[in-house]
Coordinates of C-alpha atoms and ligand atoms in Angstrom, one line a residue:
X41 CA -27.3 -105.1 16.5
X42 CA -26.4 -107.4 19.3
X43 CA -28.9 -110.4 20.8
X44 CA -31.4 -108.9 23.2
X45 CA -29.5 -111.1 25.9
X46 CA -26.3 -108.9 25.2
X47 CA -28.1 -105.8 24.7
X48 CA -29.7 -106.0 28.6
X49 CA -26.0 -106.9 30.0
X50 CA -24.8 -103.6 27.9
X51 CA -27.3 -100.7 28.0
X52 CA -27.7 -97.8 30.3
X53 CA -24.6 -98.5 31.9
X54 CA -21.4 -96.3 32.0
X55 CA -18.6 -98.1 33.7
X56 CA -16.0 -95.2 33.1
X57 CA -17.9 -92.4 34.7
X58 CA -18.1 -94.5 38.5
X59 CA -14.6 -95.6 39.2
X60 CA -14.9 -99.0 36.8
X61 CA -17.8 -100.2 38.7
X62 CA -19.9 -102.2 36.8
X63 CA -23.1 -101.4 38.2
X64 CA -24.5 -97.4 38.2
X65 CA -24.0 -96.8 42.2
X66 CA -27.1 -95.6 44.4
X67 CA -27.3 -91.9 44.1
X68 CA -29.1 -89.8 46.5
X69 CA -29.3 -86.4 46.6
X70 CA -31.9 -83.3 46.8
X71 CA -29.7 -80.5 46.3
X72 CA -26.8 -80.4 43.4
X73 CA -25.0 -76.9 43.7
X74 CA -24.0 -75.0 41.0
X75 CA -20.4 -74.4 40.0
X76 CA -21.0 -69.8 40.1
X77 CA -23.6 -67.7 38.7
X78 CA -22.9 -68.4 35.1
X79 CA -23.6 -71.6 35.3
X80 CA -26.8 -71.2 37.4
X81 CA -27.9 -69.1 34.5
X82 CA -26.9 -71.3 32.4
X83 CA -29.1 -74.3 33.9
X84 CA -32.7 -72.5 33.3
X85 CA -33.8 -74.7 30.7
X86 CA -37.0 -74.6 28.8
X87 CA -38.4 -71.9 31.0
X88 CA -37.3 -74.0 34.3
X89 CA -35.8 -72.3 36.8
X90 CA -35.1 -75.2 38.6
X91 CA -34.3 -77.7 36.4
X92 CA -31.2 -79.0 38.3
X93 CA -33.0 -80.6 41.8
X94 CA -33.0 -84.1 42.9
X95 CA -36.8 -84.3 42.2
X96 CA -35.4 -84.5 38.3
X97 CA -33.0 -87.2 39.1
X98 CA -29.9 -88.2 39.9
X99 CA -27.0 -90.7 37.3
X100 CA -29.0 -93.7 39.1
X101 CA -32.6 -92.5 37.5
X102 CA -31.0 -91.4 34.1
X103 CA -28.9 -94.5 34.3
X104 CA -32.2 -96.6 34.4
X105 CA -34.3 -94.1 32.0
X106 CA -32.0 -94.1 29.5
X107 CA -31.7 -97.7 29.6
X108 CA -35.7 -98.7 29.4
X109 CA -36.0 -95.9 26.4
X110 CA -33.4 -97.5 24.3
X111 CA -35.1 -101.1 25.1
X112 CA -38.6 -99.7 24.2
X113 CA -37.5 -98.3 21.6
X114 CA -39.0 -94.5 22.3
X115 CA -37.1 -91.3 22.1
X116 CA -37.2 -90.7 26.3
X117 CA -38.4 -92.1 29.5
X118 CA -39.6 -91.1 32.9
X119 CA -39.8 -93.2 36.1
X120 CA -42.5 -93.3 38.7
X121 CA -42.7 -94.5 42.1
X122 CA -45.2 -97.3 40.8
X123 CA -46.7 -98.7 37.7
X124 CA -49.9 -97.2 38.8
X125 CA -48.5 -93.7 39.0
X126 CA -46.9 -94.3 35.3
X127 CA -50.0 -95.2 33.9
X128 CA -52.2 -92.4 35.8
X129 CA -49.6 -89.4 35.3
X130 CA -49.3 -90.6 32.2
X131 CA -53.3 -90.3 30.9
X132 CA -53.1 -87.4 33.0
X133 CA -50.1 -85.5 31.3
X134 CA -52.7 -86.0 28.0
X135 CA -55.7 -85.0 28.5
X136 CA -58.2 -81.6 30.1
X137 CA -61.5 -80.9 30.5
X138 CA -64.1 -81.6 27.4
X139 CA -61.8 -84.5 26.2
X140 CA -62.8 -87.6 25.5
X141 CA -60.5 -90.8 26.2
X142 CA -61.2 -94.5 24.7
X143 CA -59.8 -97.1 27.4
X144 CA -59.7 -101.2 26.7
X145 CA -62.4 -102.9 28.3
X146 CA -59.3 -105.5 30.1
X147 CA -57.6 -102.6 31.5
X148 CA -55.6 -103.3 34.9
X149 CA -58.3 -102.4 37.7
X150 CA -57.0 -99.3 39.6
X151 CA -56.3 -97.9 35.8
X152 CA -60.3 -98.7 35.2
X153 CA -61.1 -97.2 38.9
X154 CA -59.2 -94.0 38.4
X155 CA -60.3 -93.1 34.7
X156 CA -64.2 -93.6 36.2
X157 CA -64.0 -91.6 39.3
X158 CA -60.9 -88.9 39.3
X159 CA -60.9 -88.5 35.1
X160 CA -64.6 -88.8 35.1
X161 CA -64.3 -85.8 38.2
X162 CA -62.2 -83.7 36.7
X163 CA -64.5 -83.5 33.3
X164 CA -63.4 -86.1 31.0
X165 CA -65.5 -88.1 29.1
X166 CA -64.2 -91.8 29.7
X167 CA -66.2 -94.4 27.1
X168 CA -64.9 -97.8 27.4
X169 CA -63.9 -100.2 23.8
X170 CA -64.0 -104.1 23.4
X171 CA -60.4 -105.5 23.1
X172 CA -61.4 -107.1 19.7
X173 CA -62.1 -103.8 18.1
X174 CA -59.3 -103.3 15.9
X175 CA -60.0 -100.7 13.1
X176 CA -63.5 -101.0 14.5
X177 CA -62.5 -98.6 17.0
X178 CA -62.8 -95.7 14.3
X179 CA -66.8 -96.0 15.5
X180 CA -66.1 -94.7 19.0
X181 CA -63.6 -91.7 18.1
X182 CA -64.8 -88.6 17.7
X183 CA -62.9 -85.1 17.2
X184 CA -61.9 -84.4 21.0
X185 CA -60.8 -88.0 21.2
X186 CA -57.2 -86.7 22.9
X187 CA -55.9 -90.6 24.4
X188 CA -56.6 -94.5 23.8
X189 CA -55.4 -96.0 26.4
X190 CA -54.4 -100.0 25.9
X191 CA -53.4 -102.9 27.3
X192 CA -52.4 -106.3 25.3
X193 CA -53.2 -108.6 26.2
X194 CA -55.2 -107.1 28.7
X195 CA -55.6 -107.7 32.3
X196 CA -57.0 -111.1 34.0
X197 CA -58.6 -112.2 30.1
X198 CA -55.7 -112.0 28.4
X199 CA -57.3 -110.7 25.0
X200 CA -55.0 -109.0 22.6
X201 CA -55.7 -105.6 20.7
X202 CA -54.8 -105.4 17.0
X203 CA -52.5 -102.2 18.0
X204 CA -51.6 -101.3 14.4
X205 CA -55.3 -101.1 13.8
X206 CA -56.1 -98.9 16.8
X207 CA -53.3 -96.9 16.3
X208 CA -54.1 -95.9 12.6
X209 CA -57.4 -95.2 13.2
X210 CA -56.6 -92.7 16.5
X211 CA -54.3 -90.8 14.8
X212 CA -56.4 -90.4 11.9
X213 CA -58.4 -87.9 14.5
X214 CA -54.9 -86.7 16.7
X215 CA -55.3 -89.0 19.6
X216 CA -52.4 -90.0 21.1
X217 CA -52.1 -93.8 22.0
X218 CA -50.8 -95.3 24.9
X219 CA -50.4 -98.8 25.9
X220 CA -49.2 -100.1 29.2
X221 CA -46.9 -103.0 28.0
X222 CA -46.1 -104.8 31.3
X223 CA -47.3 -108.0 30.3
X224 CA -44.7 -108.5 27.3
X225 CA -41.8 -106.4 29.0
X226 CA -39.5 -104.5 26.1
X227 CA -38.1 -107.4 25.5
X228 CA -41.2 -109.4 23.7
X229 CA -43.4 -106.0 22.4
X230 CA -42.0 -103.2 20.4
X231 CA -44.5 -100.8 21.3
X232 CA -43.8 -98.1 18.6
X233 CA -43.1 -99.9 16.0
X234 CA -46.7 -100.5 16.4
X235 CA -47.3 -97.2 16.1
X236 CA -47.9 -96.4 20.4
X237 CA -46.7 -93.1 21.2
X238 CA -46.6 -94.1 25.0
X239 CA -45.3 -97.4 26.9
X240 CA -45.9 -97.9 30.0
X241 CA -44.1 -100.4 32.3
X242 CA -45.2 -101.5 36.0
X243 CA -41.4 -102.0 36.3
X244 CA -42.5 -103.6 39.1
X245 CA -43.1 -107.1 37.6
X246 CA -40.9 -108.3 35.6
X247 CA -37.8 -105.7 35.4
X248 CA -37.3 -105.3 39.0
X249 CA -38.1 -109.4 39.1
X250 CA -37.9 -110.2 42.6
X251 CA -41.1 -109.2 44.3
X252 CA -39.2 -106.2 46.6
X253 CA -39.5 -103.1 44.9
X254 CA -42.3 -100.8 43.4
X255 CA -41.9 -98.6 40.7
X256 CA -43.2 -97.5 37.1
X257 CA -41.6 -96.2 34.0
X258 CA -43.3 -94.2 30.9
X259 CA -41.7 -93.7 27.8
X260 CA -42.9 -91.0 24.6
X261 CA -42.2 -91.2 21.1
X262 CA -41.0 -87.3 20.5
X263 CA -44.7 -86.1 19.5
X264 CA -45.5 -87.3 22.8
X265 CA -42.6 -86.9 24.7
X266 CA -43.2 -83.1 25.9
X267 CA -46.4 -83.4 27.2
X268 CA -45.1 -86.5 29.0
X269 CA -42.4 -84.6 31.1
X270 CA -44.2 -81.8 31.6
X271 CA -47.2 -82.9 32.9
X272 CA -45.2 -85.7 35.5
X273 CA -42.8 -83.1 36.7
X274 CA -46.3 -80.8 37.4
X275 CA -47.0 -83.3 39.8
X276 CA -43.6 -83.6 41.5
X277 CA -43.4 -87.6 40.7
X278 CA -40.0 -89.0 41.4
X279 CA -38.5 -92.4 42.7
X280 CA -36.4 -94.0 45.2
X281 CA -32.4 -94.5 44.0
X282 CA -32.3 -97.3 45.7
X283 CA -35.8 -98.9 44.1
X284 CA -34.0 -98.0 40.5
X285 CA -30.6 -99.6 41.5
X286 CA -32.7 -102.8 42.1
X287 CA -34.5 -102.4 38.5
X288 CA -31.3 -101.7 37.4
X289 CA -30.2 -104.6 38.3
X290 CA -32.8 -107.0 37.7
X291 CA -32.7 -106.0 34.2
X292 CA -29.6 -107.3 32.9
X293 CA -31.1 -110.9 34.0
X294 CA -34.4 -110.6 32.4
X295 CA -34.2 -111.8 28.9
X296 CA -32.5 -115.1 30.9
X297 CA -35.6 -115.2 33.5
X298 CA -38.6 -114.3 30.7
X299 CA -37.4 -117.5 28.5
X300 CA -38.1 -119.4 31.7
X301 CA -41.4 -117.9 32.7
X302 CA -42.5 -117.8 28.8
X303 CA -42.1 -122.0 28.5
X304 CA -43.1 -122.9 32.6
X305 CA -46.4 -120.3 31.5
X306 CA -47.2 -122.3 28.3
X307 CA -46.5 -125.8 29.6
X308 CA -48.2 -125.6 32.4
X309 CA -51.0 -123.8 30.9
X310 CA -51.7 -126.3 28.1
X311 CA -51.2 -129.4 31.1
X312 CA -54.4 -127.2 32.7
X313 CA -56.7 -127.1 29.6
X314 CA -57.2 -130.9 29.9
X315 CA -58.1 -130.7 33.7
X316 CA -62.0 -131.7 34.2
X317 CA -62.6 -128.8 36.6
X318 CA -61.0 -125.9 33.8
X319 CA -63.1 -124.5 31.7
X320 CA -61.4 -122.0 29.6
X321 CA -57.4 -121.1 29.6
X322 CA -56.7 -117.7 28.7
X323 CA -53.0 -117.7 27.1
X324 CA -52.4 -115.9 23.6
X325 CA -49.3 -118.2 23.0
X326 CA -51.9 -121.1 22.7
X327 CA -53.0 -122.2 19.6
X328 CA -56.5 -121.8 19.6
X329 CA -56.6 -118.8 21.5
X330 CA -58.7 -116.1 20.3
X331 CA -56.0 -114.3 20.8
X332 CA -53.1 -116.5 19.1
X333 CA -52.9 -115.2 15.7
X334 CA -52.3 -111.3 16.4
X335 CA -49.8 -112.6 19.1
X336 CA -47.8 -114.4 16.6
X337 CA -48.1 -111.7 14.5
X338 CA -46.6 -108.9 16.9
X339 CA -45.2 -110.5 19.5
X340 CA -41.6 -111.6 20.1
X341 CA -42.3 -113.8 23.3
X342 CA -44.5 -114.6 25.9
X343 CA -44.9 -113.6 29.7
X344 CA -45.4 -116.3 32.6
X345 CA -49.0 -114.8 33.2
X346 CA -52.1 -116.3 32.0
X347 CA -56.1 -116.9 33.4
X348 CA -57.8 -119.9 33.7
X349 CA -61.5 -120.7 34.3
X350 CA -62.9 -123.5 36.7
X351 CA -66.5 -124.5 36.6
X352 CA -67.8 -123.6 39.9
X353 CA -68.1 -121.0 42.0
X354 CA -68.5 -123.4 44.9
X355 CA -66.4 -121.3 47.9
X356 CA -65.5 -124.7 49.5
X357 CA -64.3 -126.4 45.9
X358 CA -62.3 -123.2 45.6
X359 CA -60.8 -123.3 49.3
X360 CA -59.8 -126.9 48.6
X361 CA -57.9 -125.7 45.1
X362 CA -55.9 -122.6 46.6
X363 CA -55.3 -124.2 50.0
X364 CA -54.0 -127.1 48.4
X365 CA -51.2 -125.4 46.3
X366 CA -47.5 -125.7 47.8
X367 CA -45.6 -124.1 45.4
X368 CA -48.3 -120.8 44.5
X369 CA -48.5 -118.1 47.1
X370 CA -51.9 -116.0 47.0
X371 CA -51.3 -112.7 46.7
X372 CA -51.0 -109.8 44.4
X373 CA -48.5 -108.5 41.6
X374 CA -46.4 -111.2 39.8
X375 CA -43.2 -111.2 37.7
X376 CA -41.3 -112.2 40.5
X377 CA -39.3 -115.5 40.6
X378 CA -41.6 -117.3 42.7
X379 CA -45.1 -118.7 41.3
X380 CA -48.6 -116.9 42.4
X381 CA -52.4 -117.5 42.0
X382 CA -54.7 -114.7 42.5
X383 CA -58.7 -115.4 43.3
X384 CA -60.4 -113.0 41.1
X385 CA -64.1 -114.6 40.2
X386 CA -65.6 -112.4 37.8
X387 CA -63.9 -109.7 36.7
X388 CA -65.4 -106.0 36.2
X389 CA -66.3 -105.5 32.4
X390 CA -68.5 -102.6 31.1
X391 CA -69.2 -104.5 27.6
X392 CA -68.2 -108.4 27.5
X393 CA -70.1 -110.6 30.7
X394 CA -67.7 -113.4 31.7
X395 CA -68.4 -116.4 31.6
X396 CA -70.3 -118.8 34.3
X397 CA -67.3 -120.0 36.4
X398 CA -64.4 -118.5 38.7
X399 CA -61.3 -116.7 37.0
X400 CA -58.0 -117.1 38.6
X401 CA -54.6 -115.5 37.5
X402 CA -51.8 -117.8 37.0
X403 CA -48.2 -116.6 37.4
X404 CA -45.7 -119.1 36.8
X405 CA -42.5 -119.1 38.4
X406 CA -39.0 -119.8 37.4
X407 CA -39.6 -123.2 39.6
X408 CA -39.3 -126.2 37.2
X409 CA -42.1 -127.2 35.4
X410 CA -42.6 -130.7 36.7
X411 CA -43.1 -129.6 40.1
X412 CA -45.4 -126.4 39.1
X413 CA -47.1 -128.8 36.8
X414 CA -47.3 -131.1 39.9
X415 CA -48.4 -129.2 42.5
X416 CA -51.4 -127.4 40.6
X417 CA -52.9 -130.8 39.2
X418 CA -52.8 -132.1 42.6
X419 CA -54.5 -129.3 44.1
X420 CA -57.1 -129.8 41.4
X421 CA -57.5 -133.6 42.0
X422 CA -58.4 -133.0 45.4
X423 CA -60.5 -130.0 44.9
X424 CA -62.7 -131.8 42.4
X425 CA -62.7 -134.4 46.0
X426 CA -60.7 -136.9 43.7
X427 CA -58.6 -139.4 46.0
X428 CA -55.3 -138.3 46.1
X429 CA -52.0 -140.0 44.5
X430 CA -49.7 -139.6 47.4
X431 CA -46.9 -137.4 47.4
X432 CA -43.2 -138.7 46.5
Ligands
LIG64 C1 -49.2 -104.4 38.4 C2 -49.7 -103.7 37.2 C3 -49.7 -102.3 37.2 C4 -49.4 -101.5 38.4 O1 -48.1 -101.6 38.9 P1 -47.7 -101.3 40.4 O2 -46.3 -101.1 40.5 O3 -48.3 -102.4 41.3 O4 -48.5 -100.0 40.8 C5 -50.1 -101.7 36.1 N1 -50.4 -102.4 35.0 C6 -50.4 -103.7 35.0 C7 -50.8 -104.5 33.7 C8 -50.0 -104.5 36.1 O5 -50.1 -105.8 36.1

């Protein structure tokens, strides 16, 4: 087996079948006609009628599927126009009425706000676990437990699950586990050999890399991977050719990009811990870190995305902080090249309170470290009204 650096360059990529090009061209196409009637016939697969349509992908999207499913590690994958759509369609392709799902306390946001209203609508019992659970989750399954749904390290805290715990313990009752793995990529969590029978990747962040395209990818074990197509070709979900050229491409750079985002994230993040307005740094590739020791244990790497706490909820401390950074753009999503902060304050838990002060989410760029390092102690000298060492 080749280097993970090789393997990106290598995978999902056919150079023969389009004319020596290196990259899989932009496909686009609704209709794909059938040689005669034989082989019309010959298309109904698995009780699909239909089963040749653009809405089921062109060489672009199998190009890009089959790539992501041999870097997870899963038996198939299926792309999504967002990460959000991936991890919705995905709970969704899982579970009916009378079920009951087990979701991590630190899931992403709009996963938490559509498991409470639309899963909680549609008659699913939606209970919520604490990240530290581990084989402790055993507690909260019961026998129509169908789906835990993960995150790790989860969303703005940054606490990691003990996944071979969890997943043990849920298919000791038939659950099916799923685990949106955008925060590691493929490249630095090996979801199923975990034991996940789903990963999810908001392909958004880091594969597609540069902040101009959205789109998500699932990928099943093969207990999983049936219900998984099934239930996101029931809802017609497809994605833009163009959108998976640009993942496409911004694959075969990301195990060059993640080294960069993994050391900026840690360095600066340890430089913070010392600051006198920080509280609390949330980074599993800390030592220290609650999270640190499971990390090390499962985790090849390390993402450029990380919380920090300050110690005041002051709004005109905190203008002074955000306004103050050069180099970090407010504003959502991350895994781009460029560096971001995002204001979050307390985030919603249903078990764990946070802390006292104000969370915000770090993302550190592929800038270099001196000036990222730099630019967000300045901005916290002068927040904390500190004079200011003037600017080279
Ligand atoms: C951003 C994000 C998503 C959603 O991805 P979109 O492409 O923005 O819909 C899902 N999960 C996590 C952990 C994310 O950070």
């Amino acid at each position: 087996m080749h280097d993970a650096t090789t393997h990106y360059l290598h995978c999902g990529r056919d150079s023969e079948a389009y004319g020596g090009l290196i990259n899989t061209p932009v496909f686009r196409g609704s209709t794909v006609l059938a040689k005669d009637f034989s082989s019309w016939e010959a298309s109904k697969k698995d009780g699909n009628p239909y089963a040749h349509y653009g809405r089921f992908g062109t060489p672009t999207t199998r190009a890009f599927e089959d790539a992501i499913a041999e870097l997870e590690g899963g038996h198939s994958s299926l792309v999504f126009p967002s990460g959000l759509a991936a991890c919705v369609h995905a709970l969704l392709a899982f579970v009916s009425a009378g079920d009951h799902v087990l979701i991590t306390d630190n899931i992403y946001g709009p996963t938490r706000a559509f498991v409470s209203t639309v899963l909680t609508r549609l008659g699913v019992a939606v209970e919520f676990f604490v990240p530290s659970a581990g084989a402790n989750i055993a507690r909260q399954l019961r026998a129509n437990t169908r789906v835990v749904f993960t995150e790790s390290p989860g969303s703005l805290t940054f606490e990691v699950c003990d996944l071979p715990a969890i997943c043990q313990a849920a298919h000791s009752v038939g659950a099916f586990v799923l685990l949106d793995n955008t925060w590691a990529s493929p490249l630095y969590f090996k979801p199923f050999e975990h034991g996940v029978d789903v990963s999810i990747q908001a392909a958004t962040k880091y594969i597609v890399g540069h902040s101009d395209a959205l789109l998500g990818v699932a990928t099943a074990n093969e207990r999983a991977w049936p219900l998984l197509k099934a239930g996101a070709h029931d809802f017609g979900q497809t994605a833009s050719p163009d959108d998976l050229f640009l993942a496409l491409r911004g694959l075969r750079t990301l195990p060059v990009r993640l080294q960069r985002h993994w050391s900026n994230g840690v360095e600066l993040a340890s430089s913070l811990a010392h600051h006198p307005l920080i509280t609390r740094v949330m980074h599993p590739a800390l030592p220290g870190d609650p999270g640190h020791d499971l990390w090390k244990r499962d985790f090849l790497g390390a993402s450029g995305l990380f919380g920090i706490e300050v110690n005041t909820q002051d709004p005109v401390v905190l203008a002074r902080l955000f306004d103050n950074l050069k180099l970090f753009g407010i504003g959502l999503s991350w895994g781009g090249f460029e560096s971001l902060v995002v204001p979050v304050g307390q985030p919603q838990r249903n078990h764990c309170t946070p802390a006292q002060g104000y969370l915000i989410r770090v993302h550190a760029g592929l800038e270099h470290i001196n000036d990222l390092q730099h630019d967000f102690h300045r901005a916290l000298d002068i927040a904390l009204n500190k004079p200011c060492v003037a600017v080279a």
